[in-house]
Each structure stands twice: as C-alpha cells, then as structure tokens.
C-alpha cells in the first residue's frame, strides 16, 4: 500500500501527486467528486466539453509552461490579444487600455490619470508586505478618490465579497492587477488557452500519475482524518479505513474541519479550519448563436444586477456556438444563494440583454449553472497569520490556494506550489534539510 495520500484532485492535488511520482513515490489521490479537476473540472454542455468555471492563462504563468513542456502539451497553448469592456449606466464602454481609460468621460481627467498611475504602480511594487497591513478599499480610495472608487471598484467588492468587502487585503487586489498588467505584448492584453481547455491538462496529469504507479480514486470522499500517534493518519472513506504515513490535503481549508472532527481531533484545532471565511459561487454558462460583445471580459456596474463581470470565453478560445460565463459570488449562508439555478440563469440572461439590446430570447441556445461552496477565500489583512498551521500533526499537511497568498486562485500558482510542496516532503523524508 502507498505510504502517501493526497486529498483533492484539483490542480494542486494533481500537481502534488504528479511530483511525488517523479520523486519515486506511488501516492493515492482521493477525490470526492466523480471527476478530477476541482474548479478546473469540465462537464458536457450542449455538445461541448467545457469547464464549469472559467480559466485563462497569462504570460507570467511559468510553472504552467514548465508542466506543459514535461507533458508534451506546449504546442497546445494558444495566445490571443483580448479586449475588455465596462458596462456602466446602460452603456458599454471600451476599457483596459490607456486610450480607453483617458477617453472615459464619466470621471474627471485627474481621476483617469490616477487610475493609470495606480496600475503602473502595481507593476513596480516588488515587496507587498506593507499592502498586507491595509485594506484594498482604503488603498484604492487613496489612489482614486471616493468617486473613482465607487464607479470603478465598489461593485467588485460588493458583489464578490458582500459583508467582507471592506476587509480584503490590498495585497490581494495588487496581485490581481499586476498579473493581468504583466500579460501584455506591446501594451495589448494577451491571454492564453489550451486547445482542449483545462480538461486537456487534467487528462495528461492523470495519465502521467497512473503511468508512474500512482493511484487515483474518484467518488472517494474522505470522511475522517484520525491522526496517528506515530505520525500520519487513518483515513476513512466509503471503501473503509486505511493508514497512510503521510497525508497531504489540498481541498479548501473549511472542508478539512469535518474530516478532523470525525477523526476525534480537539475542537479548538477543528475550529481553526471551520472559521476560515469563504464566498460561494453560482456560475452561469450561456450558449448563444452570436457574440454579446467583442470583449473577453466586461466589468459591470449596474444597479439591476448583482454581477461583477461577464466573461465571453469564445472571445478567447474559439468555441462555437458562443459561450459566456456570468459568475454570482455570494456567501453560502446568504438567502440569495438558496435561489434555484434558473433564477441565476434568468438574471444572467437579463444582464447580457442589457449589455447587448439586440439580443432576443431565441438567441439563447443553452444554459447551465454550477455551484461551488468554497470558491473564493476571504483574504483579509495580515492574512497569513489567520491560517491554521501547515502541519497540524506529524505527517499531516493541510493546505489550499490560500497558501500562495497574495496570489489569487490560479492553475499555474497551484501547480508551482503543489510541486514545491511535494519536493519538500520527499527531501524531508530522506532526512535532508529543506530549502
């Protein structure tokens, strides 16, 4: 039996298992879902294999590029210059370029210049520690003034974090602005996609793990983690109980709480996981027989819609008919999250018709709504100090996308962190000093 278990088959869990296999280990990867991929998992949607949640790649995603080379997928990565829009007061404006910002007359010229200076400053900041001490809303207000903040940023925080909006760290928003700012060629936004979508990467990683002796068990939720006094843990799944010398959990930290509780762990430790705040997502996918706009991303500031933005994936990856994502970020305990899927679909379609008044109901070909309970961690100030320990017990590691804060959830970041973690585990098991 394998000595190492990896809990979670998203990009980070797959990366951990893949690297362990390269290091000569034969891990067992346990995934609760019936498929691999986590938030990058795909489903069959009106004749397409499509991600449940949208993903794209940036020019700075070096860990992703390295893995593609190893898996012989580098030639499957394509790049496209993309556009951004801003829907405000029932009108669609171009956005994202210097010219578009300077021509946006809804704001004073000085605010437009301050917006551009702030974006440039995000690219020049190297040490972000001071940003971890202040909130994003205070930082943005300082740069843009109250009017600029309200028009350009308030909706993002209001409809992505709800009551947590004023708690988010400035370091978090800095990393988002910087990542997209670095993904430009000749000042034009340039984003990437795999020809086969994220499923192409997931399939290749799965094959590489299996070919090197690793095991993958889907539909195998971990129901309990019972730490062993000798290190490692007994894991309980629907197939029974199994002891592993090393357990690496990569699922969202709040999901670890019931596993530890069922394993008899002290409530004070369990509570460190259970109290990690997170926002859920109901993500609507719409298929239409025509494009909504010529933008990949359109920010939305409209009182009618609790929607921070619309992502037209077909304006990046050539999918036909046209595919758009409309995410609704809502705390899972909020009454609106309890609404049926069709209510979110109706709101999303109404938003697209407002953006493009030429759309008619007959233009909508298919729709779907996916939900994820722990989609967006709430990254407050001094965030690292709020996380539970990486190794709460000997031989048990609990981590997720918050580990690489201030970077936001991303495939490349999860791959890089997961592979580094696997290397450190193998180094430690040989009794060597880890870097």
PDB file of N, CA and C in Angstrom, residues 1 4-8 28-33 215-226 233-244 247 251 258-259 262-263:
ATOM      1  N   UNK A   1       0.843  -1.192   0.000  1.00  0.00           N
ATOM      2  CA  UNK A   1       0.000   0.000   0.000  1.00  0.00           C
ATOM      3  C   UNK A   1       0.878   1.241   0.000  1.00  0.00           C
ATOM      4  N   UNK A   4       1.661   7.418   1.051  1.00  0.00           N
ATOM      5  CA  UNK A   4       1.254   8.822   0.957  1.00  0.00           C
ATOM      6  C   UNK A   4      -0.135   8.923   0.335  1.00  0.00           C
ATOM      7  N   UNK A   5      -1.007   9.696   0.978  1.00  0.00           N
ATOM      8  CA  UNK A   5      -2.324  10.002   0.437  1.00  0.00           C
ATOM      9  C   UNK A   5      -2.398  11.485   0.119  1.00  0.00           C
ATOM     10  N   UNK A   6      -2.993  11.809  -1.014  1.00  0.00           N
ATOM     11  CA  UNK A   6      -3.264  13.192  -1.398  1.00  0.00           C
ATOM     12  C   UNK A   6      -4.772  13.353  -1.455  1.00  0.00           C
ATOM     13  N   UNK A   7      -5.289  14.289  -0.694  1.00  0.00           N
ATOM     14  CA  UNK A   7      -6.727  14.535  -0.659  1.00  0.00           C
ATOM     15  C   UNK A   7      -7.034  15.717  -1.573  1.00  0.00           C
ATOM     16  N   UNK A   8      -7.850  15.474  -2.594  1.00  0.00           N
ATOM     17  CA  UNK A   8      -8.241  16.532  -3.512  1.00  0.00           C
ATOM     18  C   UNK A   8      -7.604  16.375  -4.876  1.00  0.00           C
ATOM     19  N   UNK A  28      -1.599   7.795  -3.376  1.00  0.00           N
ATOM     20  CA  UNK A  28      -3.012   7.536  -3.643  1.00  0.00           C
ATOM     21  C   UNK A  28      -3.730   8.878  -3.572  1.00  0.00           C
ATOM     22  N   UNK A  29      -4.342   9.269  -4.676  1.00  0.00           N
ATOM     23  CA  UNK A  29      -5.084  10.531  -4.710  1.00  0.00           C
ATOM     24  C   UNK A  29      -6.566  10.232  -4.529  1.00  0.00           C
ATOM     25  N   UNK A  30      -7.180  10.908  -3.563  1.00  0.00           N
ATOM     26  CA  UNK A  30      -8.580  10.687  -3.221  1.00  0.00           C
ATOM     27  C   UNK A  30      -9.383  11.938  -3.569  1.00  0.00           C
ATOM     28  N   UNK A  31     -10.358  11.797  -4.449  1.00  0.00           N
ATOM     29  CA  UNK A  31     -11.185  12.915  -4.894  1.00  0.00           C
ATOM     30  C   UNK A  31     -12.653  12.607  -4.617  1.00  0.00           C
ATOM     31  N   UNK A  32     -13.347  13.553  -3.959  1.00  0.00           N
ATOM     32  CA  UNK A  32     -14.749  13.327  -3.602  1.00  0.00           C
ATOM     33  C   UNK A  32     -15.661  13.367  -4.811  1.00  0.00           C
ATOM     34  N   UNK A  33     -15.334  14.193  -5.793  1.00  0.00           N
ATOM     35  CA  UNK A  33     -16.178  14.340  -6.980  1.00  0.00           C
ATOM     36  C   UNK A  33     -16.047  13.100  -7.871  1.00  0.00           C
ATOM     37  N   UNK A 215      -2.077   5.982  -7.752  1.00  0.00           N
ATOM     38  CA  UNK A 215      -3.475   5.566  -7.819  1.00  0.00           C
ATOM     39  C   UNK A 215      -4.369   6.799  -7.720  1.00  0.00           C
ATOM     40  N   UNK A 216      -5.473   6.784  -8.442  1.00  0.00           N
ATOM     41  CA  UNK A 216      -6.455   7.861  -8.402  1.00  0.00           C
ATOM     42  C   UNK A 216      -7.826   7.247  -8.155  1.00  0.00           C
ATOM     43  N   UNK A 217      -8.493   7.723  -7.111  1.00  0.00           N
ATOM     44  CA  UNK A 217      -9.807   7.195  -6.749  1.00  0.00           C
ATOM     45  C   UNK A 217     -10.802   8.355  -6.696  1.00  0.00           C
ATOM     46  N   UNK A 218     -11.626   8.455  -7.723  1.00  0.00           N
ATOM     47  CA  UNK A 218     -12.684   9.464  -7.723  1.00  0.00           C
ATOM     48  C   UNK A 218     -13.909   8.928  -6.979  1.00  0.00           C
ATOM     49  N   UNK A 219     -14.856   9.824  -6.694  1.00  0.00           N
ATOM     50  CA  UNK A 219     -16.040   9.464  -5.914  1.00  0.00           C
ATOM     51  C   UNK A 219     -15.629   8.782  -4.623  1.00  0.00           C
ATOM     52  N   UNK A 220     -14.552   9.297  -4.030  1.00  0.00           N
ATOM     53  CA  UNK A 220     -13.991   8.698  -2.817  1.00  0.00           C
ATOM     54  C   UNK A 220     -13.743   9.788  -1.769  1.00  0.00           C
ATOM     55  N   UNK A 221     -14.808  10.354  -1.207  1.00  0.00           N
ATOM     56  CA  UNK A 221     -14.633  11.435  -0.229  1.00  0.00           C
ATOM     57  C   UNK A 221     -13.990  10.939   1.059  1.00  0.00           C
ATOM     58  N   UNK A 222     -13.094  11.739   1.597  1.00  0.00           N
ATOM     59  CA  UNK A 222     -12.508  11.429   2.902  1.00  0.00           C
ATOM     60  C   UNK A 222     -13.486  11.896   3.971  1.00  0.00           C
ATOM     61  N   UNK A 223     -13.961  10.965   4.756  1.00  0.00           N
ATOM     62  CA  UNK A 223     -14.961  11.261   5.771  1.00  0.00           C
ATOM     63  C   UNK A 223     -14.343  11.570   7.131  1.00  0.00           C
ATOM     64  N   UNK A 224     -13.136  11.074   7.356  1.00  0.00           N
ATOM     65  CA  UNK A 224     -12.481  11.315   8.642  1.00  0.00           C
ATOM     66  C   UNK A 224     -10.975  11.233   8.473  1.00  0.00           C
ATOM     67  N   UNK A 225     -10.276  12.122   9.192  1.00  0.00           N
ATOM     68  CA  UNK A 225      -8.812  12.081   9.322  1.00  0.00           C
ATOM     69  C   UNK A 225      -8.505  11.863  10.793  1.00  0.00           C
ATOM     70  N   UNK A 226      -8.004  10.681  11.108  1.00  0.00           N
ATOM     71  CA  UNK A 226      -7.681  10.358  12.500  1.00  0.00           C
ATOM     72  C   UNK A 226      -6.167  10.314  12.650  1.00  0.00           C
ATOM     73  N   UNK A 233      -1.879   9.346   9.418  1.00  0.00           N
ATOM     74  CA  UNK A 233      -3.274   9.285   9.855  1.00  0.00           C
ATOM     75  C   UNK A 233      -3.979   8.098   9.235  1.00  0.00           C
ATOM     76  N   UNK A 234      -5.056   7.715   9.898  1.00  0.00           N
ATOM     77  CA  UNK A 234      -6.016   6.766   9.332  1.00  0.00           C
ATOM     78  C   UNK A 234      -7.089   7.588   8.633  1.00  0.00           C
ATOM     79  N   UNK A 235      -7.301   7.322   7.364  1.00  0.00           N
ATOM     80  CA  UNK A 235      -8.344   7.996   6.601  1.00  0.00           C
ATOM     81  C   UNK A 235      -9.526   7.059   6.421  1.00  0.00           C
ATOM     82  N   UNK A 236     -10.721   7.598   6.659  1.00  0.00           N
ATOM     83  CA  UNK A 236     -11.935   6.817   6.419  1.00  0.00           C
ATOM     84  C   UNK A 236     -12.627   7.334   5.173  1.00  0.00           C
ATOM     85  N   UNK A 237     -12.883   6.424   4.240  1.00  0.00           N
ATOM     86  CA  UNK A 237     -13.629   6.723   3.025  1.00  0.00           C
ATOM     87  C   UNK A 237     -14.769   5.707   2.916  1.00  0.00           C
ATOM     88  N   UNK A 238     -15.659   5.861   1.956  1.00  0.00           N
ATOM     89  CA  UNK A 238     -16.733   4.861   1.820  1.00  0.00           C
ATOM     90  C   UNK A 238     -16.228   3.435   1.624  1.00  0.00           C
ATOM     91  N   UNK A 239     -14.968   3.272   1.189  1.00  0.00           N
ATOM     92  CA  UNK A 239     -14.438   1.922   0.971  1.00  0.00           C
ATOM     93  C   UNK A 239     -13.783   1.338   2.212  1.00  0.00           C
ATOM     94  N   UNK A 240     -13.698   2.129   3.296  1.00  0.00           N
ATOM     95  CA  UNK A 240     -13.103   1.603   4.524  1.00  0.00           C
ATOM     96  C   UNK A 240     -12.057   2.538   5.109  1.00  0.00           C
ATOM     97  N   UNK A 241     -11.284   2.020   6.062  1.00  0.00           N
ATOM     98  CA  UNK A 241     -10.251   2.803   6.731  1.00  0.00           C
ATOM     99  C   UNK A 241      -8.874   2.324   6.285  1.00  0.00           C
ATOM    100  N   UNK A 242      -7.974   3.300   6.053  1.00  0.00           N
ATOM    101  CA  UNK A 242      -6.632   2.976   5.579  1.00  0.00           C
ATOM    102  C   UNK A 242      -5.634   3.921   6.256  1.00  0.00           C
ATOM    103  N   UNK A 243      -4.519   3.357   6.676  1.00  0.00           N
ATOM    104  CA  UNK A 243      -3.475   4.154   7.304  1.00  0.00           C
ATOM    105  C   UNK A 243      -2.466   4.624   6.257  1.00  0.00           C
ATOM    106  N   UNK A 244      -2.055   5.883   6.365  1.00  0.00           N
ATOM    107  CA  UNK A 244      -1.025   6.457   5.500  1.00  0.00           C
ATOM    108  C   UNK A 244       0.015   7.154   6.366  1.00  0.00           C
ATOM    109  N   UNK A 247      -0.121  12.316   4.911  1.00  0.00           N
ATOM    110  CA  UNK A 247      -1.384  12.766   4.335  1.00  0.00           C
ATOM    111  C   UNK A 247      -1.223  14.229   3.943  1.00  0.00           C
ATOM    112  N   UNK A 251      -7.689  20.285  -0.355  1.00  0.00           N
ATOM    113  CA  UNK A 251      -9.052  20.804  -0.520  1.00  0.00           C
ATOM    114  C   UNK A 251      -9.193  22.084   0.291  1.00  0.00           C
ATOM    115  N   UNK A 258     -14.694  19.173   9.089  1.00  0.00           N
ATOM    116  CA  UNK A 258     -15.484  17.982   9.432  1.00  0.00           C
ATOM    117  C   UNK A 258     -14.681  16.685   9.369  1.00  0.00           C
ATOM    118  N   UNK A 259     -13.647  16.629   8.543  1.00  0.00           N
ATOM    119  CA  UNK A 259     -12.809  15.432   8.495  1.00  0.00           C
ATOM    120  C   UNK A 259     -12.053  15.266   9.814  1.00  0.00           C
ATOM    121  N   UNK A 262     -14.506  14.404  12.688  1.00  0.00           N
ATOM    122  CA  UNK A 262     -14.888  12.987  12.666  1.00  0.00           C
ATOM    123  C   UNK A 262     -13.748  12.089  13.110  1.00  0.00           C
ATOM    124  N   UNK A 263     -12.514  12.598  13.020  1.00  0.00           N
ATOM    125  CA  UNK A 263     -11.358  11.832  13.465  1.00  0.00           C
ATOM    126  C   UNK A 263     -11.016  12.036  14.934  1.00  0.00           C
TER     127      UNK A 263
END
